[in-house]
Amino acid sequence: MSTQEITTESNIEHWREQAKLVSWYKQPQNILSTNDIGWHDWFADGELNTSYLALDYHIEQGRGDETALIYDSPVTEQKIKYTYAQLKTEVAKFAGVLQSQNVSKGDRVLIYMPMIPQAAIAMLACARLGAVHSVVFGGFAANELAVRIDDAKPTVVVSASCGIEINKVIPYKPLLDQAIEVAEHKPSSCVIFQRPQVSAELTANRDYAWQELMSTASEVEPVSVKSTDPLYILYTSGTTGKPKGVVRDNGGHAVAMLYSMKNIYGMRTGDTFWAASDVGWVVGHSYIVYGPLMAGCSTILYEGKPIKTPDAGAFWRVCAEYNVNALFSAPTAFRAIAKEDPNGSLIQEYDLSSLKRLYLAGERLDPATYYWLQEKTNLPVIDHWWQTETGWAIATTPLQAEGDDFTPLKTKAGSAGFPVTGFDVQILDAHGKQVPAEQQGTVAIKLPMPPGCLATIYNDVDRFHSGYLNTYPGYYITGDGGYIDEEGYLFIMGRTDDVINVAGHRLSTGEMEEVLSEHSAVAECAVVGIQCELKGQVPLGLVVIKNGIEASDNELSGELKQKIRNDIGAIASLKDLLIIERLPKTRSGKILRKTLRQMIDGQQVEIPSTIDDPEVIKELSAKFKQNKVMA
Ligand code: COA
Ligand code: AMP
């Protein structure tokens, strides 16, 4: 590997200082270098172990009896606290289990789990061995799981007998069995955590009960890994049907986690941090598991929803019960709360004196929710922008010390604040030139990216370059559009590609189109995101049926919606589907998706000169008005 120096001295000095806060096995001297895929490595000669930093380190500092993880599960009526010492024992033993299943450094382990402590334990156990975990969100269907199994090629899959949603139990094992059947790669074993609600049937010589293996497991010590060794792969939606495996390193990640816990969230050792997300998403990786534990905080793993478990006071109840100091969730969660409790009456029922700040991400914080939260909680409300690829916030409103606490600078409704130190955010035009303040463009990050960002796309370096780096040499393109105002505030206005955000979940419309096209009645289709008051966006399917197909629109529409649920998962929320005569296309046959999006969003429609037949726009417009899909 080449170790050519990159000369951005103040940046390097900044991260050299931050790296000193990490307890490395081998302190890095080489802070920033280029590697043989033409990307940059942070702390290339450093050595460490992420599980050690999250657990053993705190025990060595005398904090073994302090609370590390709080499991609060309104859906099972369970509350369990793990001290750092207890969590370390569980993690070290589960690392022993994985080792007994032939997992060693560099091997992949796929984790398909609901929101139970065992999910975090499995992640930390992989990190302890230097194995690479890939967590798959529990809401994904078998097909999605199979695609990830084939890409990551895990030695072992760790799962549970079921997940629990509002008023329903979802058995996971049949989905896992189906995925393994469909996948070409077969894991050598599966470890299944048996929950009391469902007892999973275990396949002989392949499946083992978590509880049984743990009863005889011996504890394993952390293994030293290189800073650049992968900690995890997390798949995220791209513009095609194949998800992208974002690879995160160990060293850059550790530095970024410690830096962000202190500087973005204002958290100190002993504080309680709650990211109300899911371990299947990047927010869960960074701020349910790694960030808070590395920073010596107590973290909360919440198996419930913002509403209906049992009511819209659930978030406030958890904050009060565990003296949460900072709460992080998605705007959609608060829109759901505000809908059920518009006057915020339930907020008044709890003592929220410990809660200092609210953080929002996953989608743009709409001004209505921003003002509602400010007014009802009287707390600073901080929208911050980030992506699976970056692993931590690219922009936020900075905190300033005030007495023994912190307060944010002035926040602005609709803005994600200012670029975080290390992220050189620029707004570019179609030629890659910076645009003036207030003008919208492509949001790009000038290289190098700071520590903790993606190292590559697993198994696909070409996609890494073509998807992010080749468009404007020297820049990473984020896929988001937006602008910077005269005062330097950044506004992220939405994706410029075929990715949509549904209830804070990132989904690919291209993938949904691929699934719909597989149906024998479908001639062609397009999926676009439409505005939704609760979920921000939801997909709308537009389908043209093959000639000679005899089926009612309702029947077909039902089948297609079910196909999306079966193949992608219920979280895709494809609730609206229109059967139409034809799609707008260019003369060369390309579907005009941008034109469709503009029509649906009620924007000025730019009809391209290359359109095959402009009449189709009128036809569709009438259909959209009739079905009330236009904004
Ligand atoms: N396992 C299995 N199924 C799941 C699931 C999981 N982990 N998560 C969601 N689903 C299912 C739901 O049961 C639902 O199924 P249904 O259509 O049969 O009812 C479907 O997927 C859609 O779920 P969801 O998007 O959660 O919608 P909802 O209407 O049930 O709830 C909210 C709406 C706003 C309460 C919910 O989306 C929410 O809590 N959002 C916060 C999201 C978040 O934290 N994102 C993380 C980014 S920081
Ligand atoms: P994910 O990779 O799932 O975290 O999704 C990342 C995408 O979510 C970003 O590219 C944005 O489109 C969107 N996003 C996340 N946070 C914000 C935010 N605070 N404001 C606007 N969009 C956001």
mmCIF file with all atom_site columns, N, CA, C and O in Angstrom, residues 519-546:
data_model
loop_
_atom_site.group_PDB
_atom_site.id
_atom_site.type_symbol
_atom_site.label_atom_id
_atom_site.label_alt_id
_atom_site.label_comp_id
_atom_site.label_asym_id
_atom_site.label_entity_id
_atom_site.label_seq_id
_atom_site.pdbx_PDB_ins_code
_atom_site.Cartn_x
_atom_site.Cartn_y
_atom_site.Cartn_z
_atom_site.occupancy
_atom_site.B_iso_or_equiv
_atom_site.pdbx_formal_charge
_atom_site.auth_seq_id
_atom_site.auth_comp_id
_atom_site.auth_asym_id
_atom_site.auth_atom_id
_atom_site.pdbx_PDB_model_num
ATOM 1   N N  . HIS A 1 519 ? -43.245 -8.701  -12.287 1.00 0.00 ? 519 HIS A N  1
ATOM 2   C CA . HIS A 1 519 ? -44.615 -9.231  -12.352 1.00 0.00 ? 519 HIS A CA 1
ATOM 3   C C  . HIS A 1 519 ? -44.997 -9.444  -13.816 1.00 0.00 ? 519 HIS A C  1
ATOM 4   O O  . HIS A 1 519 ? -44.756 -8.571  -14.666 1.00 0.00 ? 519 HIS A O  1
ATOM 5   N N  . SER A 1 520 ? -45.619 -10.574 -14.094 1.00 0.00 ? 520 SER A N  1
ATOM 6   C CA . SER A 1 520 ? -45.864 -10.938 -15.498 1.00 0.00 ? 520 SER A CA 1
ATOM 7   C C  . SER A 1 520 ? -46.802 -9.971  -16.223 1.00 0.00 ? 520 SER A C  1
ATOM 8   O O  . SER A 1 520 ? -46.789 -9.895  -17.444 1.00 0.00 ? 520 SER A O  1
ATOM 9   N N  . ALA A 1 521 ? -47.602 -9.191  -15.491 1.00 0.00 ? 521 ALA A N  1
ATOM 10  C CA . ALA A 1 521 ? -48.544 -8.280  -16.156 1.00 0.00 ? 521 ALA A CA 1
ATOM 11  C C  . ALA A 1 521 ? -47.930 -6.918  -16.468 1.00 0.00 ? 521 ALA A C  1
ATOM 12  O O  . ALA A 1 521 ? -48.517 -6.124  -17.199 1.00 0.00 ? 521 ALA A O  1
ATOM 13  N N  . VAL A 1 522 ? -46.745 -6.653  -15.915 1.00 0.00 ? 522 VAL A N  1
ATOM 14  C CA . VAL A 1 522 ? -46.204 -5.294  -16.026 1.00 0.00 ? 522 VAL A CA 1
ATOM 15  C C  . VAL A 1 522 ? -45.369 -5.115  -17.301 1.00 0.00 ? 522 VAL A C  1
ATOM 16  O O  . VAL A 1 522 ? -44.398 -5.844  -17.530 1.00 0.00 ? 522 VAL A O  1
ATOM 17  N N  . ALA A 1 523 ? -45.767 -4.142  -18.115 1.00 0.00 ? 523 ALA A N  1
ATOM 18  C CA . ALA A 1 523 ? -44.988 -3.834  -19.320 1.00 0.00 ? 523 ALA A CA 1
ATOM 19  C C  . ALA A 1 523 ? -43.846 -2.910  -18.933 1.00 0.00 ? 523 ALA A C  1
ATOM 20  O O  . ALA A 1 523 ? -42.693 -3.135  -19.263 1.00 0.00 ? 523 ALA A O  1
ATOM 21  N N  . GLU A 1 524 ? -44.175 -1.859  -18.232 1.00 0.00 ? 524 GLU A N  1
ATOM 22  C CA . GLU A 1 524 ? -43.133 -0.968  -17.710 1.00 0.00 ? 524 GLU A CA 1
ATOM 23  C C  . GLU A 1 524 ? -43.679 -0.173  -16.526 1.00 0.00 ? 524 GLU A C  1
ATOM 24  O O  . GLU A 1 524 ? -44.897 -0.112  -16.311 1.00 0.00 ? 524 GLU A O  1
ATOM 25  N N  . CYS A 1 525 ? -42.746 0.406   -15.779 1.00 0.00 ? 525 CYS A N  1
ATOM 26  C CA . CYS A 1 525 ? -43.202 1.098   -14.565 1.00 0.00 ? 525 CYS A CA 1
ATOM 27  C C  . CYS A 1 525 ? -42.192 2.157   -14.135 1.00 0.00 ? 525 CYS A C  1
ATOM 28  O O  . CYS A 1 525 ? -41.044 2.164   -14.580 1.00 0.00 ? 525 CYS A O  1
ATOM 29  N N  . ALA A 1 526 ? -42.654 3.030   -13.257 1.00 0.00 ? 526 ALA A N  1
ATOM 30  C CA . ALA A 1 526 ? -41.760 4.005   -12.622 1.00 0.00 ? 526 ALA A CA 1
ATOM 31  C C  . ALA A 1 526 ? -42.237 4.163   -11.182 1.00 0.00 ? 526 ALA A C  1
ATOM 32  O O  . ALA A 1 526 ? -43.436 4.082   -10.909 1.00 0.00 ? 526 ALA A O  1
ATOM 33  N N  . VAL A 1 527 ? -41.278 4.361   -10.277 1.00 0.00 ? 527 VAL A N  1
ATOM 34  C CA . VAL A 1 527 ? -41.652 4.621   -8.887  1.00 0.00 ? 527 VAL A CA 1
ATOM 35  C C  . VAL A 1 527 ? -41.055 5.974   -8.503  1.00 0.00 ? 527 VAL A C  1
ATOM 36  O O  . VAL A 1 527 ? -39.856 6.215   -8.729  1.00 0.00 ? 527 VAL A O  1
ATOM 37  N N  . VAL A 1 528 ? -41.881 6.849   -7.962  1.00 0.00 ? 528 VAL A N  1
ATOM 38  C CA . VAL A 1 528 ? -41.390 8.168   -7.533  1.00 0.00 ? 528 VAL A CA 1
ATOM 39  C C  . VAL A 1 528 ? -41.856 8.434   -6.103  1.00 0.00 ? 528 VAL A C  1
ATOM 40  O O  . VAL A 1 528 ? -42.867 7.879   -5.659  1.00 0.00 ? 528 VAL A O  1
ATOM 41  N N  . GLY A 1 529 ? -41.111 9.290   -5.412  1.00 0.00 ? 529 GLY A N  1
ATOM 42  C CA . GLY A 1 529 ? -41.488 9.626   -4.038  1.00 0.00 ? 529 GLY A CA 1
ATOM 43  C C  . GLY A 1 529 ? -42.523 10.744  -4.036  1.00 0.00 ? 529 GLY A C  1
ATOM 44  O O  . GLY A 1 529 ? -42.378 11.715  -4.770  1.00 0.00 ? 529 GLY A O  1
ATOM 45  N N  . ILE A 1 530 ? -43.575 10.588  -3.240  1.00 0.00 ? 530 ILE A N  1
ATOM 46  C CA . ILE A 1 530 ? -44.530 11.691  -3.104  1.00 0.00 ? 530 ILE A CA 1
ATOM 47  C C  . ILE A 1 530 ? -44.563 12.132  -1.642  1.00 0.00 ? 530 ILE A C  1
ATOM 48  O O  . ILE A 1 530 ? -44.204 11.374  -0.743  1.00 0.00 ? 530 ILE A O  1
ATOM 49  N N  . GLN A 1 531 ? -44.959 13.378  -1.429  1.00 0.00 ? 531 GLN A N  1
ATOM 50  C CA . GLN A 1 531 ? -44.947 13.931  -0.068  1.00 0.00 ? 531 GLN A CA 1
ATOM 51  C C  . GLN A 1 531 ? -45.958 13.198  0.815   1.00 0.00 ? 531 GLN A C  1
ATOM 52  O O  . GLN A 1 531 ? -47.038 12.851  0.362   1.00 0.00 ? 531 GLN A O  1
ATOM 53  N N  . CYS A 1 532 ? -45.566 12.966  2.077   1.00 0.00 ? 532 CYS A N  1
ATOM 54  C CA . CYS A 1 532 ? -46.492 12.351  3.032   1.00 0.00 ? 532 CYS A CA 1
ATOM 55  C C  . CYS A 1 532 ? -46.360 13.127  4.342   1.00 0.00 ? 532 CYS A C  1
ATOM 56  O O  . CYS A 1 532 ? -45.248 13.362  4.816   1.00 0.00 ? 532 CYS A O  1
ATOM 57  N N  . GLU A 1 533 ? -47.485 13.510  4.890   1.00 0.00 ? 533 GLU A N  1
ATOM 58  C CA . GLU A 1 533 ? -47.464 14.343  6.093   1.00 0.00 ? 533 GLU A CA 1
ATOM 59  C C  . GLU A 1 533 ? -46.750 13.664  7.256   1.00 0.00 ? 533 GLU A C  1
ATOM 60  O O  . GLU A 1 533 ? -46.039 14.286  8.021   1.00 0.00 ? 533 GLU A O  1
ATOM 61  N N  . LEU A 1 534 ? -46.922 12.338  7.380   1.00 0.00 ? 534 LEU A N  1
ATOM 62  C CA . LEU A 1 534 ? -46.320 11.618  8.496   1.00 0.00 ? 534 LEU A CA 1
ATOM 63  C C  . LEU A 1 534 ? -44.904 11.140  8.165   1.00 0.00 ? 534 LEU A C  1
ATOM 64  O O  . LEU A 1 534 ? -43.953 11.389  8.906   1.00 0.00 ? 534 LEU A O  1
ATOM 65  N N  . LYS A 1 535 ? -44.762 10.453  7.027   1.00 0.00 ? 535 LYS A N  1
ATOM 66  C CA . LYS A 1 535 ? -43.494 9.781   6.729   1.00 0.00 ? 535 LYS A CA 1
ATOM 67  C C  . LYS A 1 535 ? -42.528 10.614  5.887   1.00 0.00 ? 535 LYS A C  1
ATOM 68  O O  . LYS A 1 535 ? -41.480 10.121  5.503   1.00 0.00 ? 535 LYS A O  1
ATOM 69  N N  . GLY A 1 536 ? -42.875 11.845  5.597   1.00 0.00 ? 536 GLY A N  1
ATOM 70  C CA . GLY A 1 536 ? -42.006 12.689  4.774   1.00 0.00 ? 536 GLY A CA 1
ATOM 71  C C  . GLY A 1 536 ? -42.236 12.386  3.301   1.00 0.00 ? 536 GLY A C  1
ATOM 72  O O  . GLY A 1 536 ? -42.745 13.202  2.555   1.00 0.00 ? 536 GLY A O  1
ATOM 73  N N  . GLN A 1 537 ? -41.849 11.179  2.907   1.00 0.00 ? 537 GLN A N  1
ATOM 74  C CA . GLN A 1 537 ? -42.106 10.721  1.541   1.00 0.00 ? 537 GLN A CA 1
ATOM 75  C C  . GLN A 1 537 ? -42.651 9.305   1.593   1.00 0.00 ? 537 GLN A C  1
ATOM 76  O O  . GLN A 1 537 ? -42.318 8.540   2.513   1.00 0.00 ? 537 GLN A O  1
ATOM 77  N N  . VAL A 1 538 ? -43.459 8.949   0.611   1.00 0.00 ? 538 VAL A N  1
ATOM 78  C CA . VAL A 1 538 ? -43.832 7.538   0.396   1.00 0.00 ? 538 VAL A CA 1
ATOM 79  C C  . VAL A 1 538 ? -43.748 7.280   -1.111  1.00 0.00 ? 538 VAL A C  1
ATOM 80  O O  . VAL A 1 538 ? -43.905 8.200   -1.912  1.00 0.00 ? 538 VAL A O  1
ATOM 81  N N  . PRO A 1 539 ? -43.473 6.027   -1.480  1.00 0.00 ? 539 PRO A N  1
ATOM 82  C CA . PRO A 1 539 ? -43.369 5.748   -2.912  1.00 0.00 ? 539 PRO A CA 1
ATOM 83  C C  . PRO A 1 539 ? -44.730 5.673   -3.589  1.00 0.00 ? 539 PRO A C  1
ATOM 84  O O  . PRO A 1 539 ? -45.706 5.213   -2.989  1.00 0.00 ? 539 PRO A O  1
ATOM 85  N N  . LEU A 1 540 ? -44.767 6.120   -4.834  1.00 0.00 ? 540 LEU A N  1
ATOM 86  C CA . LEU A 1 540 ? -45.961 5.953   -5.665  1.00 0.00 ? 540 LEU A CA 1
ATOM 87  C C  . LEU A 1 540 ? -45.524 5.145   -6.890  1.00 0.00 ? 540 LEU A C  1
ATOM 88  O O  . LEU A 1 540 ? -44.563 5.510   -7.566  1.00 0.00 ? 540 LEU A O  1
ATOM 89  N N  . GLY A 1 541 ? -46.219 4.051   -7.145  1.00 0.00 ? 541 GLY A N  1
ATOM 90  C CA . GLY A 1 541 ? -45.896 3.214   -8.304  1.00 0.00 ? 541 GLY A CA 1
ATOM 91  C C  . GLY A 1 541 ? -46.783 3.589   -9.484  1.00 0.00 ? 541 GLY A C  1
ATOM 92  O O  . GLY A 1 541 ? -47.996 3.727   -9.332  1.00 0.00 ? 541 GLY A O  1
ATOM 93  N N  . LEU A 1 542 ? -46.180 3.784   -10.651 1.00 0.00 ? 542 LEU A N  1
ATOM 94  C CA . LEU A 1 542 ? -46.936 4.053   -11.875 1.00 0.00 ? 542 LEU A CA 1
ATOM 95  C C  . LEU A 1 542 ? -46.663 2.883   -12.810 1.00 0.00 ? 542 LEU A C  1
ATOM 96  O O  . LEU A 1 542 ? -45.499 2.613   -13.144 1.00 0.00 ? 542 LEU A O  1
ATOM 97  N N  . VAL A 1 543 ? -47.737 2.184   -13.182 1.00 0.00 ? 543 VAL A N  1
ATOM 98  C CA . VAL A 1 543 ? -47.531 0.925   -13.891 1.00 0.00 ? 543 VAL A CA 1
ATOM 99  C C  . VAL A 1 543 ? -48.318 0.893   -15.193 1.00 0.00 ? 543 VAL A C  1
ATOM 100 O O  . VAL A 1 543 ? -49.503 1.218   -15.221 1.00 0.00 ? 543 VAL A O  1
ATOM 101 N N  . VAL A 1 544 ? -47.640 0.495   -16.264 1.00 0.00 ? 544 VAL A N  1
ATOM 102 C CA . VAL A 1 544 ? -48.306 0.278   -17.556 1.00 0.00 ? 544 VAL A CA 1
ATOM 103 C C  . VAL A 1 544 ? -48.412 -1.241  -17.732 1.00 0.00 ? 544 VAL A C  1
ATOM 104 O O  . VAL A 1 544 ? -47.424 -1.965  -17.561 1.00 0.00 ? 544 VAL A O  1
ATOM 105 N N  . ILE A 1 545 ? -49.637 -1.695  -18.048 1.00 0.00 ? 545 ILE A N  1
ATOM 106 C CA . ILE A 1 545 ? -49.894 -3.133  -18.125 1.00 0.00 ? 545 ILE A CA 1
ATOM 107 C C  . ILE A 1 545 ? -49.728 -3.633  -19.558 1.00 0.00 ? 545 ILE A C  1
ATOM 108 O O  . ILE A 1 545 ? -50.028 -2.929  -20.518 1.00 0.00 ? 545 ILE A O  1
ATOM 109 N N  . LYS A 1 546 ? -49.257 -4.862  -19.672 1.00 0.00 ? 546 LYS A N  1
ATOM 110 C CA . LYS A 1 546 ? -49.081 -5.463  -21.010 1.00 0.00 ? 546 LYS A CA 1
ATOM 111 C C  . LYS A 1 546 ? -50.421 -5.597  -21.703 1.00 0.00 ? 546 LYS A C  1
ATOM 112 O O  . LYS A 1 546 ? -51.448 -5.848  -21.031 1.00 0.00 ? 546 LYS A O  1
#
